[in-house]
Short mmCIF file of N, CA and C (backbone and C1' of nucleotides) in Angstrom, two decimals:
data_model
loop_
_atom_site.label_atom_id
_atom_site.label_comp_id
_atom_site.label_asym_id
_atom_site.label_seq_id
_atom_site.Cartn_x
_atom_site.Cartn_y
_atom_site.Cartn_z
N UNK T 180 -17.55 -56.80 -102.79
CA UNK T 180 -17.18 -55.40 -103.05
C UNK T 180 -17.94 -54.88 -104.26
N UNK T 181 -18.75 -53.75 -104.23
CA UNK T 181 -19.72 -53.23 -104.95
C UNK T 181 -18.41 -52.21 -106.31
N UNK T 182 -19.36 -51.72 -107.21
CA UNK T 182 -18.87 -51.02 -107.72
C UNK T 182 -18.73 -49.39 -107.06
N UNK T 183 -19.70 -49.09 -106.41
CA UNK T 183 -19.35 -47.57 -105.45
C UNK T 183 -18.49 -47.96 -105.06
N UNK T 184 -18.64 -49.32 -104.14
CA UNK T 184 -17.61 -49.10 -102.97
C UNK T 184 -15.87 -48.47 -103.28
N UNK T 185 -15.96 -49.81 -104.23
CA UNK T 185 -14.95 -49.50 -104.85
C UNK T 185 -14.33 -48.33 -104.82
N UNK T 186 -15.51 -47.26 -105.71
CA UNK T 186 -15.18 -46.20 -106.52
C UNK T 186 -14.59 -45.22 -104.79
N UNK T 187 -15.49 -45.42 -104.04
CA UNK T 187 -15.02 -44.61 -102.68
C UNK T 187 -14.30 -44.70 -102.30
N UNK T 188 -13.49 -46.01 -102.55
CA UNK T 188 -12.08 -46.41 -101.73
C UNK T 188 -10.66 -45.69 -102.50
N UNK T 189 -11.49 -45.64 -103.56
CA UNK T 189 -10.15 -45.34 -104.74
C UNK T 189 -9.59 -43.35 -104.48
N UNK T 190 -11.14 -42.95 -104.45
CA UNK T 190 -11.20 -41.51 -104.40
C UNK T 190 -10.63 -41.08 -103.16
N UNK T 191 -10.92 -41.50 -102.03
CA UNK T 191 -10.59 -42.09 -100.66
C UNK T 191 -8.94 -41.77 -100.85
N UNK T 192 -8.18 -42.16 -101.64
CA UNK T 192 -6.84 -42.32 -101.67
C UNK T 192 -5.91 -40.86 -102.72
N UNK T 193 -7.12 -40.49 -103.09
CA UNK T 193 -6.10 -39.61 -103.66
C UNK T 193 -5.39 -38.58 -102.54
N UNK T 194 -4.15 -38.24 -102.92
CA UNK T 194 -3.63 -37.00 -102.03
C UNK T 194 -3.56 -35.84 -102.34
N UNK T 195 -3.10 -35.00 -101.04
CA UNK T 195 -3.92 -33.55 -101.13
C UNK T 195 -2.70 -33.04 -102.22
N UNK T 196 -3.21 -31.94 -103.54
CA UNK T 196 -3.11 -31.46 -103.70
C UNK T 196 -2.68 -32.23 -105.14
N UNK T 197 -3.21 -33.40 -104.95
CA UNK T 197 -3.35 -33.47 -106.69
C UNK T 197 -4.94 -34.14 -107.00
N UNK T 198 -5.34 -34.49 -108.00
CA UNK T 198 -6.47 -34.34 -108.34
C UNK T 198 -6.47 -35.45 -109.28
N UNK T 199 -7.38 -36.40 -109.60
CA UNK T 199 -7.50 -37.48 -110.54
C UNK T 199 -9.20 -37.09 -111.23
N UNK T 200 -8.86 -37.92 -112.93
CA UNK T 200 -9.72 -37.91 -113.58
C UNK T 200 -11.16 -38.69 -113.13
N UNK T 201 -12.57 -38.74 -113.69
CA UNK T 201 -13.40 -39.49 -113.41
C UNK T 201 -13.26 -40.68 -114.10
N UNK T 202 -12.61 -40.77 -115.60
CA UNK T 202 -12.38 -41.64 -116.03
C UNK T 202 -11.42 -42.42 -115.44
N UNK T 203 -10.24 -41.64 -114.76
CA UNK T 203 -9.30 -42.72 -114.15
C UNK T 203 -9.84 -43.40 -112.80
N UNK T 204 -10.91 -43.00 -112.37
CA UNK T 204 -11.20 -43.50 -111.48
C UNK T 204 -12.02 -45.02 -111.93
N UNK T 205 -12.88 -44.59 -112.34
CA UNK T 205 -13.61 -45.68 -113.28
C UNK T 205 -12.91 -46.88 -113.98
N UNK T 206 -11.58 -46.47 -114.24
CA UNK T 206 -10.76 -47.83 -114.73
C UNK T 206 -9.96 -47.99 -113.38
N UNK T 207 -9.79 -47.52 -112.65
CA UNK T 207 -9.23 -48.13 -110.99
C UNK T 207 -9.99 -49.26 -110.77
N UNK T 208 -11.37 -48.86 -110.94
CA UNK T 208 -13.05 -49.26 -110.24
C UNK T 208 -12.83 -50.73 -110.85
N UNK T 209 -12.27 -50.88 -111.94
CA UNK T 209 -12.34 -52.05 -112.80
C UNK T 209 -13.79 -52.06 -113.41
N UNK T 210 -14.00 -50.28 -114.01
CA UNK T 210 -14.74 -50.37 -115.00
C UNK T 210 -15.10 -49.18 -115.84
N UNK T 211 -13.58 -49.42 -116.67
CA UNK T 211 -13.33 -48.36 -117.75
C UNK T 211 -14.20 -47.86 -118.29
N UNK T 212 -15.43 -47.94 -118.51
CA UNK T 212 -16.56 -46.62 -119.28
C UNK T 212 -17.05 -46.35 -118.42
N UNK T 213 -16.69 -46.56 -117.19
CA UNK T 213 -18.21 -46.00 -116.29
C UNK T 213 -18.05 -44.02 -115.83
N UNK T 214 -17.19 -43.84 -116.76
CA UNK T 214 -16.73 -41.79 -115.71
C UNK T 214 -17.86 -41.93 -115.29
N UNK T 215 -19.24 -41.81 -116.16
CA UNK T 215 -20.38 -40.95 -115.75
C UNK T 215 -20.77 -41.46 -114.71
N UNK T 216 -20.98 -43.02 -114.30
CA UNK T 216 -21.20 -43.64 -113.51
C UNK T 216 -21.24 -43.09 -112.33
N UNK T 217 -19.28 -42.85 -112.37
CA UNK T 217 -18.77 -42.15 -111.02
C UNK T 217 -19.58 -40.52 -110.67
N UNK T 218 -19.23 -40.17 -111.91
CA UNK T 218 -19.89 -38.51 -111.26
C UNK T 218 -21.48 -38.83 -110.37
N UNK T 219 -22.08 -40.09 -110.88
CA UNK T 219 -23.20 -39.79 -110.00
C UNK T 219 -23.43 -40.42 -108.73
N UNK T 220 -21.92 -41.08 -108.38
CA UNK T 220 -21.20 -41.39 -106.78
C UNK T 220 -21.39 -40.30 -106.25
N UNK T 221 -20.29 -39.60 -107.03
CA UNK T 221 -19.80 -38.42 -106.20
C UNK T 221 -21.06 -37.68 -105.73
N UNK T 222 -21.78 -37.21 -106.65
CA UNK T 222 -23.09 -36.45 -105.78
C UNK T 222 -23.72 -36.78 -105.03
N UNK T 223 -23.84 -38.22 -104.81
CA UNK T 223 -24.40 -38.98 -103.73
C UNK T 223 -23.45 -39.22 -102.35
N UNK T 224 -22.82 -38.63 -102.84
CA UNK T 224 -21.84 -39.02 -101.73
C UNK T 224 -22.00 -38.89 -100.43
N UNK T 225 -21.54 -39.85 -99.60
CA UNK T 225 -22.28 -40.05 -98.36
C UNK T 225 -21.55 -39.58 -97.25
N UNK T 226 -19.92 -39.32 -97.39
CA UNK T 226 -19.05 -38.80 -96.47
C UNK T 226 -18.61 -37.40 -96.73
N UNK T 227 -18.72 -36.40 -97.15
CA UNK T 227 -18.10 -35.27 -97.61
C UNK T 227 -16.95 -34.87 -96.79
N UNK T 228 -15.84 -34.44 -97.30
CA UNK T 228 -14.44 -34.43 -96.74
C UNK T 228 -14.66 -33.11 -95.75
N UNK T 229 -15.16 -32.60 -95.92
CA UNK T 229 -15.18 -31.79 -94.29
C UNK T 229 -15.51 -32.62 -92.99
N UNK T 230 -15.87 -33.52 -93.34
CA UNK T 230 -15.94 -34.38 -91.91
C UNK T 230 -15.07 -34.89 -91.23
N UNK T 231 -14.05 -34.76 -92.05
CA UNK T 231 -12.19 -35.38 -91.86
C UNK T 231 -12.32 -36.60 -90.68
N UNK T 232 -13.39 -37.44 -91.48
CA UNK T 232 -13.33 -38.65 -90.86
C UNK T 232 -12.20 -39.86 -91.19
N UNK T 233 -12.08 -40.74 -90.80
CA UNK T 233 -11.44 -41.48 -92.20
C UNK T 233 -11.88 -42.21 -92.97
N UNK T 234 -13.20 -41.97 -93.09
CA UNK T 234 -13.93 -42.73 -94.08
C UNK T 234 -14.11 -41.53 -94.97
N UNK T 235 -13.66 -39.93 -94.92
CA UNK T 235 -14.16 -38.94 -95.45
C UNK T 235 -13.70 -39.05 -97.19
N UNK T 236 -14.79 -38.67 -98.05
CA UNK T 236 -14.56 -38.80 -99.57
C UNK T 236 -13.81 -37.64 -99.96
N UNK T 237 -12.51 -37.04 -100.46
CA UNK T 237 -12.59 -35.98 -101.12
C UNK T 237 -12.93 -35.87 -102.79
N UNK T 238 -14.33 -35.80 -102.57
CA UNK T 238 -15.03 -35.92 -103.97
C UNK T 238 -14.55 -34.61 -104.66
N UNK T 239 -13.93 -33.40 -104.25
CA UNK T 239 -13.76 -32.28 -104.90
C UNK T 239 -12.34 -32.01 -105.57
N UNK T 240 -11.47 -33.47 -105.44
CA UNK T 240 -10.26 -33.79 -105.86
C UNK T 240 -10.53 -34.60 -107.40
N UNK T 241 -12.06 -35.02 -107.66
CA UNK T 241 -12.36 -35.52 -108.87
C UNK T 241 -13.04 -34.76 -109.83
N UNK T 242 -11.97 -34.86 -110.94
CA UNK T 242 -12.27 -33.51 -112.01
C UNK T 242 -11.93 -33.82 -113.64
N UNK T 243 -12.86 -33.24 -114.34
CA UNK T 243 -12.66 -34.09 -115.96
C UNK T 243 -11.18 -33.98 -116.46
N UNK T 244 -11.15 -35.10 -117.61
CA UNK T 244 -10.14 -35.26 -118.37
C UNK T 244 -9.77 -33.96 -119.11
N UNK T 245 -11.18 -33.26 -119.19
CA UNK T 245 -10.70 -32.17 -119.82
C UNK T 245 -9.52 -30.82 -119.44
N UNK T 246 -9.31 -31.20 -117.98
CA UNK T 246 -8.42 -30.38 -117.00
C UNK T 246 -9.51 -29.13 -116.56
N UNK T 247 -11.17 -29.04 -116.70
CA UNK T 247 -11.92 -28.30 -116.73
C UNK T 247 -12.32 -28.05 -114.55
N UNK T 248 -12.81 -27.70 -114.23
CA UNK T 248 -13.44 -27.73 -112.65
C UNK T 248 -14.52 -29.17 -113.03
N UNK T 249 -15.21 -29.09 -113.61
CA UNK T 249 -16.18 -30.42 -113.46
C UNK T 249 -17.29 -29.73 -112.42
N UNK T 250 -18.30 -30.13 -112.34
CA UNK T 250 -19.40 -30.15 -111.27
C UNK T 250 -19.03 -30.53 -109.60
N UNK T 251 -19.97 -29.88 -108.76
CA UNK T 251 -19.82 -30.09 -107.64
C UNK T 251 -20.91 -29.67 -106.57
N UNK T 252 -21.09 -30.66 -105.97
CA UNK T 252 -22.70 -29.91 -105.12
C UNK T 252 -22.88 -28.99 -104.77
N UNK T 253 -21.37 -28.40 -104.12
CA UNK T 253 -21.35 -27.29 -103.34
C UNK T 253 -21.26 -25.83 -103.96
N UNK T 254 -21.20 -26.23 -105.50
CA UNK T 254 -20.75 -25.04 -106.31
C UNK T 254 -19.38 -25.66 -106.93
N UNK T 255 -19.45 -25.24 -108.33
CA UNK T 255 -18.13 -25.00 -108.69
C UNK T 255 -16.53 -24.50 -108.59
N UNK T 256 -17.33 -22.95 -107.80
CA UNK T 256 -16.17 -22.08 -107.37
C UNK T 256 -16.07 -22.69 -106.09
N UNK T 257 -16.70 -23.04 -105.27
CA UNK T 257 -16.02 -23.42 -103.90
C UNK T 257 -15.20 -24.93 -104.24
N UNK T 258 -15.65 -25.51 -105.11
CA UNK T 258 -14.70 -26.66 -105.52
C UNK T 258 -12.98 -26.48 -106.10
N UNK T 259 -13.48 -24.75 -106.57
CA UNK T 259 -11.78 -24.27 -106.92
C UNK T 259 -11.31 -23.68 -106.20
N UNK T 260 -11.58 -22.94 -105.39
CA UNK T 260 -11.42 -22.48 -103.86
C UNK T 260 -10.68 -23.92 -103.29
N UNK T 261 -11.17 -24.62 -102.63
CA UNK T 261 -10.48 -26.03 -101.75
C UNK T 261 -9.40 -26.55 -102.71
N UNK T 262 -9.34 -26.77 -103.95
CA UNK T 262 -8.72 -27.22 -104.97
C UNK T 262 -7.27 -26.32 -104.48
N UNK T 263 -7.22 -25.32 -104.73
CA UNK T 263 -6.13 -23.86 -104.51
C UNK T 263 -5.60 -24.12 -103.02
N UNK T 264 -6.61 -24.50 -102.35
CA UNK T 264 -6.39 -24.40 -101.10
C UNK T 264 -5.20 -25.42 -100.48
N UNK T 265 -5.08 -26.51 -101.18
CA UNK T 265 -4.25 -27.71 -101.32
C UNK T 265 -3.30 -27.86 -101.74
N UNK T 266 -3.67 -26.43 -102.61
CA UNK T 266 -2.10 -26.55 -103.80
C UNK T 266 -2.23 -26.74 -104.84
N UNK T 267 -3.33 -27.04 -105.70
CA UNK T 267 -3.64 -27.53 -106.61
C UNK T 267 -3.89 -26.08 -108.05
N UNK T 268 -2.92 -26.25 -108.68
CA UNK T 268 -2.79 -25.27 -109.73
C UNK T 268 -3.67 -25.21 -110.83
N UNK T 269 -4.44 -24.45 -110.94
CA UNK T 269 -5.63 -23.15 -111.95
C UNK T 269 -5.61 -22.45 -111.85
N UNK T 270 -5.73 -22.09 -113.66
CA UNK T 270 -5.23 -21.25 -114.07
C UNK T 270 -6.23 -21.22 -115.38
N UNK T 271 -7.03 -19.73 -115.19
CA UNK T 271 -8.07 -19.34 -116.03
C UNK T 271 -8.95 -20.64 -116.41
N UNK T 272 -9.30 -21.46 -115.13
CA UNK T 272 -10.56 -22.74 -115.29
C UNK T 272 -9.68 -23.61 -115.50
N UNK T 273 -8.30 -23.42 -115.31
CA UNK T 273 -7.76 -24.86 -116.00
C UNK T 273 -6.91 -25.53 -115.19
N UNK T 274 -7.08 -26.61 -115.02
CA UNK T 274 -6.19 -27.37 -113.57
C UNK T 274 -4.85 -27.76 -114.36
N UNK T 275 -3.78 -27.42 -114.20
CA UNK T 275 -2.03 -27.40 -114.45
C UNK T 275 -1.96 -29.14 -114.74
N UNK T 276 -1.36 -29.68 -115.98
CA UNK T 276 -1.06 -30.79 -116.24
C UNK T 276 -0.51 -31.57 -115.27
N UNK T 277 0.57 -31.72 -114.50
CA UNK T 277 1.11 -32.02 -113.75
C UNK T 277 0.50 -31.65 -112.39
N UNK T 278 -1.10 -31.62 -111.92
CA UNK T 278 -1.41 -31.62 -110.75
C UNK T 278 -2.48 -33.06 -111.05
N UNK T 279 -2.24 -33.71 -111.97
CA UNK T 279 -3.04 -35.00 -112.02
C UNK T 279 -2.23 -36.47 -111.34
N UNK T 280 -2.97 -36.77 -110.29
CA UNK T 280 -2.12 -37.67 -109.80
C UNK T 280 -2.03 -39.04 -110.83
N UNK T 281 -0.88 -39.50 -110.48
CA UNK T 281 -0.20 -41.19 -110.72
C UNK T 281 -0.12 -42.33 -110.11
N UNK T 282 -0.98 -42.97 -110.12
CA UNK T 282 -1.01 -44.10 -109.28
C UNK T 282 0.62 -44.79 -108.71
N UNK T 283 1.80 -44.79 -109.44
CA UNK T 283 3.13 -45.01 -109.17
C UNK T 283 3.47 -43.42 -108.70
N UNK T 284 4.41 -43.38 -108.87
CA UNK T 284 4.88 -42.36 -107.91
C UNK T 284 5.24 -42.25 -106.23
P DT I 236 -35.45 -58.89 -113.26
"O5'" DT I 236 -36.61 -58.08 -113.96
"C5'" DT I 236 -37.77 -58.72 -114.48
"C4'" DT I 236 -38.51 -57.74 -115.34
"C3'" DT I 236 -37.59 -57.12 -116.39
"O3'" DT I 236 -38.36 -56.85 -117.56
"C1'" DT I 236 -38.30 -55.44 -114.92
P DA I 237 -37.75 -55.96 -118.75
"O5'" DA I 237 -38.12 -54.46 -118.33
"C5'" DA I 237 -39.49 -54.08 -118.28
"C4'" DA I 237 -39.61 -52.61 -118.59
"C3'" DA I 237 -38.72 -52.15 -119.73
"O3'" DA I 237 -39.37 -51.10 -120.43
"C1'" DA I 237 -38.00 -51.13 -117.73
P DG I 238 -38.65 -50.46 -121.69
"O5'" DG I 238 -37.60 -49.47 -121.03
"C5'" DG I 238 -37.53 -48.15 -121.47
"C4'" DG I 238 -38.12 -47.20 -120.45
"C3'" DG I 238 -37.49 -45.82 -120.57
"O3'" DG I 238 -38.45 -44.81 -120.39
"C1'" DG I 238 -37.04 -46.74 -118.40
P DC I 239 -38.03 -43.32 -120.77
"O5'" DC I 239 -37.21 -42.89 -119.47
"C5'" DC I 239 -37.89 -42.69 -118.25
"C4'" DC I 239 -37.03 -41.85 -117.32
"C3'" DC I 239 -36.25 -40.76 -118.06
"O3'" DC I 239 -36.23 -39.58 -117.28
"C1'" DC I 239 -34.76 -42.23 -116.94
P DT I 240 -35.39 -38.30 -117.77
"O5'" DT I 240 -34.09 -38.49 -116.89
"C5'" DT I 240 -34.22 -38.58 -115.48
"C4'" DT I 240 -32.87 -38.43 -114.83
"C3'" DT I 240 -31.98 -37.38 -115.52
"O3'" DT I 240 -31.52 -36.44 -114.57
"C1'" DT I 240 -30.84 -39.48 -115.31
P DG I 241 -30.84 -35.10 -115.05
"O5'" DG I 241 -29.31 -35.39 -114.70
"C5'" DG I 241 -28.95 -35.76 -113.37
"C4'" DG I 241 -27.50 -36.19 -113.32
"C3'" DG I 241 -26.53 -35.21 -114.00
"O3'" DG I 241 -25.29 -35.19 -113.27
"C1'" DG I 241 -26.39 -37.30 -115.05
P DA I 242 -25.21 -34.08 -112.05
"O5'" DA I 242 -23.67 -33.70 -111.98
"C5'" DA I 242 -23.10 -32.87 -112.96
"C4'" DA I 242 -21.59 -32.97 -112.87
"C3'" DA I 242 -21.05 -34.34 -113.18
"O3'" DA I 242 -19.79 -34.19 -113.85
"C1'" DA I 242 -20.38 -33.74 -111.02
P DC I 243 -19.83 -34.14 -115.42
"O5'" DC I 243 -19.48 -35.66 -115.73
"C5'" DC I 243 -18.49 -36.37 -115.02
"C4'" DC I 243 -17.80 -37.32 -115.95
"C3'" DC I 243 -16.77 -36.67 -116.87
"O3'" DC I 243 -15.65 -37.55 -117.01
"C1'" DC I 243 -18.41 -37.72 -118.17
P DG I 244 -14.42 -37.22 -117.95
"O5'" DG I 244 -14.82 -37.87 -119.34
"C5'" DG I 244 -14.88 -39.28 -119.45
"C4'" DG I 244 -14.75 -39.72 -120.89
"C3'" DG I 244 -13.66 -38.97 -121.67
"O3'" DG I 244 -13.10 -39.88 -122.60
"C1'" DG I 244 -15.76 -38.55 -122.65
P DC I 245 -11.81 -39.46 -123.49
"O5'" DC I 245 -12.36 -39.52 -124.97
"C5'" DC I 245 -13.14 -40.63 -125.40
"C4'" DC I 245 -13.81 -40.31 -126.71
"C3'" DC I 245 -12.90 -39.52 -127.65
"O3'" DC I 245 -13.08 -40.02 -128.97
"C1'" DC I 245 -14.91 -38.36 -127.34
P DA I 246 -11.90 -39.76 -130.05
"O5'" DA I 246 -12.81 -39.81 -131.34
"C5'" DA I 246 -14.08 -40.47 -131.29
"C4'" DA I 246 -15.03 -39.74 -132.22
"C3'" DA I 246 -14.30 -39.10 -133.40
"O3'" DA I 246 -15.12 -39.21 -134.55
"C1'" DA I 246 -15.40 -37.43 -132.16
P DA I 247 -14.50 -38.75 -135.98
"O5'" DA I 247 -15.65 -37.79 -136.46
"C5'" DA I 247 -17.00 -38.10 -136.15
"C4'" DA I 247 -17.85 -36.86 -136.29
"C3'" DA I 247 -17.48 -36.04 -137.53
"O3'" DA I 247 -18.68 -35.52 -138.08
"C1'" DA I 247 -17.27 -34.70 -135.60
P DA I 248 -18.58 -34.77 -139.55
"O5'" DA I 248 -19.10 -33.32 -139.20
"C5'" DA I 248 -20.19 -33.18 -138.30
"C4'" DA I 248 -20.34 -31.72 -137.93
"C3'" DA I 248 -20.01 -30.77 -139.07
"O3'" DA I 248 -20.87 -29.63 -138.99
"C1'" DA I 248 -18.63 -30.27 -137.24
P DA X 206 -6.40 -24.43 -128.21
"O5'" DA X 206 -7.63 -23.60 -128.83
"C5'" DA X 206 -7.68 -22.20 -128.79
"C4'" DA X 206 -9.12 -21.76 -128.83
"C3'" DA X 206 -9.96 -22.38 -127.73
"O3'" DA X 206 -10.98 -21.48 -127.33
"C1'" DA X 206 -10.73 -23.15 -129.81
P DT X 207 -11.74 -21.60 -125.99
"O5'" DT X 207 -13.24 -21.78 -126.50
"C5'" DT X 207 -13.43 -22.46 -127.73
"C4'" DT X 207 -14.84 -22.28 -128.18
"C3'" DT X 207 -15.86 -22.81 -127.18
"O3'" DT X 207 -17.07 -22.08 -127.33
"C1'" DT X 207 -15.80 -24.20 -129.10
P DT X 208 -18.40 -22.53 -126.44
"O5'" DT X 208 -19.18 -23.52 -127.43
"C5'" DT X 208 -19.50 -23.05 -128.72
"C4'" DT X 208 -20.38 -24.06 -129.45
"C3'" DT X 208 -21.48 -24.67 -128.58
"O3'" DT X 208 -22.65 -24.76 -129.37
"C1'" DT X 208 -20.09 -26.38 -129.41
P DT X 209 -23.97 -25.51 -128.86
"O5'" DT X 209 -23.76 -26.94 -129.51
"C5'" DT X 209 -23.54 -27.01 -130.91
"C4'" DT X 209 -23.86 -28.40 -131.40
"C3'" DT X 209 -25.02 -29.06 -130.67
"O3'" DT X 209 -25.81 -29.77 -131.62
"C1'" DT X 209 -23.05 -30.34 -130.36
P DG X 210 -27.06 -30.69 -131.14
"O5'" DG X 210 -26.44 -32.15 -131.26
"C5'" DG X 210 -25.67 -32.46 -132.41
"C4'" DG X 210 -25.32 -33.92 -132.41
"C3'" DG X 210 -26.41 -34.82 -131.82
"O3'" DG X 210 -26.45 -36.03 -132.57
"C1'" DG X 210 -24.45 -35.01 -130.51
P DC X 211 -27.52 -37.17 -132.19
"O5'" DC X 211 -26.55 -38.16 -131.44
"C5'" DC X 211 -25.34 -38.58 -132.07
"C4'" DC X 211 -24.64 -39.61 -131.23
"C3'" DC X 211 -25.57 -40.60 -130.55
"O3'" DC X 211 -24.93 -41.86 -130.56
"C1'" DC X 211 -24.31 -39.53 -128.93
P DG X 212 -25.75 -43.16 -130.11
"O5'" DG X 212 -24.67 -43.90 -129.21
"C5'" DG X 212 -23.32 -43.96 -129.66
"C4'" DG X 212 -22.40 -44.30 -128.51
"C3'" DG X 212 -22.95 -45.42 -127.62
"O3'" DG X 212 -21.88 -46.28 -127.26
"C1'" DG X 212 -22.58 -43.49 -126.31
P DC X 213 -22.21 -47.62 -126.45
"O5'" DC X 213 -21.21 -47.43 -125.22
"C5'" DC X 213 -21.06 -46.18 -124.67
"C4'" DC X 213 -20.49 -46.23 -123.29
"C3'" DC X 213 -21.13 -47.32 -122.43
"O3'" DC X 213 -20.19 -48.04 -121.65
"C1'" DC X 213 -21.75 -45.11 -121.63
P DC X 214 -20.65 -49.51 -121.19
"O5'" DC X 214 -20.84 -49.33 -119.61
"C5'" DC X 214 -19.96 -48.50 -118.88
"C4'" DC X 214 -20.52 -48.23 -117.51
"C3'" DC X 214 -21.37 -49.37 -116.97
"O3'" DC X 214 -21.13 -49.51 -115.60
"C1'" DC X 214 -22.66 -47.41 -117.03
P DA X 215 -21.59 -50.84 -114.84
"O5'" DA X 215 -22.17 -50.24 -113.49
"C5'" DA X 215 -21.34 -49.35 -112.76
"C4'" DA X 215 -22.20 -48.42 -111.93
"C3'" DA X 215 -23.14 -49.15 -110.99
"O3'" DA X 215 -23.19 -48.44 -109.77
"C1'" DA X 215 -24.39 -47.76 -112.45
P DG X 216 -23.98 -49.04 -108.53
"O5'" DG X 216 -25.16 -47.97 -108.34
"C5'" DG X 216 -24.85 -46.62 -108.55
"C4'" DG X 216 -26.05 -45.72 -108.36
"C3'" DG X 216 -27.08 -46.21 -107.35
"O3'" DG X 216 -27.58 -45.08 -106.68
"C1'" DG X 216 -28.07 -46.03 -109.49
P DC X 217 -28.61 -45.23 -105.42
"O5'" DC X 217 -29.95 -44.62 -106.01
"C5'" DC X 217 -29.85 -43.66 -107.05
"C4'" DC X 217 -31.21 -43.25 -107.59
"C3'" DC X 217 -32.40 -43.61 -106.72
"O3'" DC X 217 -33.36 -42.57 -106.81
"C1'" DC X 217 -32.66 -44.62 -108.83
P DT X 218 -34.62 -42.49 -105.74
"O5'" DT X 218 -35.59 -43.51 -106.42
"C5'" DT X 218 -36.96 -43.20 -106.55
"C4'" DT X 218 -37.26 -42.67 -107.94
"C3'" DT X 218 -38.74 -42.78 -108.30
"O3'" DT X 218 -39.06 -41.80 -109.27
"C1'" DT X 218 -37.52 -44.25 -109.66
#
DNA sequence: TAGCTGACGCAAA
DNA sequence: ATTTGCGCCAGCT
């Protein structure tokens, strides 16, 4: 098991309408400094969730610690567009504390 | 093998 | 509250 792979399986799992950090992904990955690592998964990304395969990535559910939009191939705003679309609360650029998922829960 | 890059994160200014 | 600088790590020339 690679370190992408990993990272795909993890992202792979988040659910709709909450949203996880790059850093939290990266310590899922079992490899706590890597955020940046991940962001340059995500752009590579090989499944994009419109394919609603089940291998599909929703890479646009991964977004900085800062509660900011973060980057996205497709554009930013269409990343907050789908974000909204889910349920996922912003508000003036800022994703709502409590839309960050928890691995328990 | 050796740099170079970036959808990040954090601390300092 | 913002901006800037620097470290980070895996992937890609």
């Amino acid at each position: 098991m690679t370190f992408s792979e990993r990272v795909y399986s993890v992202v792979s799992k988040i659910p709709a309408g909450k949203v996880i950090s790059y850093k939290t992904v990266a310590l899922l990955a079992g490899s706590p400094g890597a955020a940046r690592a991940v962001g340059t998964l995500m752009k590579k990304n090989p499944n994009p969730f419109y394919k609603k395969s089940k291998h599909s990535i929703p890479c646009h559910r991964v977004v900085p610690v800062s509660g900011k939009i973060g980057g996205y191939a497709g554009g930013t705003s269409m990343k907050t567009k789908l974000l909204r679309r889910e349920g996922v609360e912003i508000h003036d650029g800022k994703i709502a504390i409590n839309s960050f998922w928890k691995k328990h829960n």
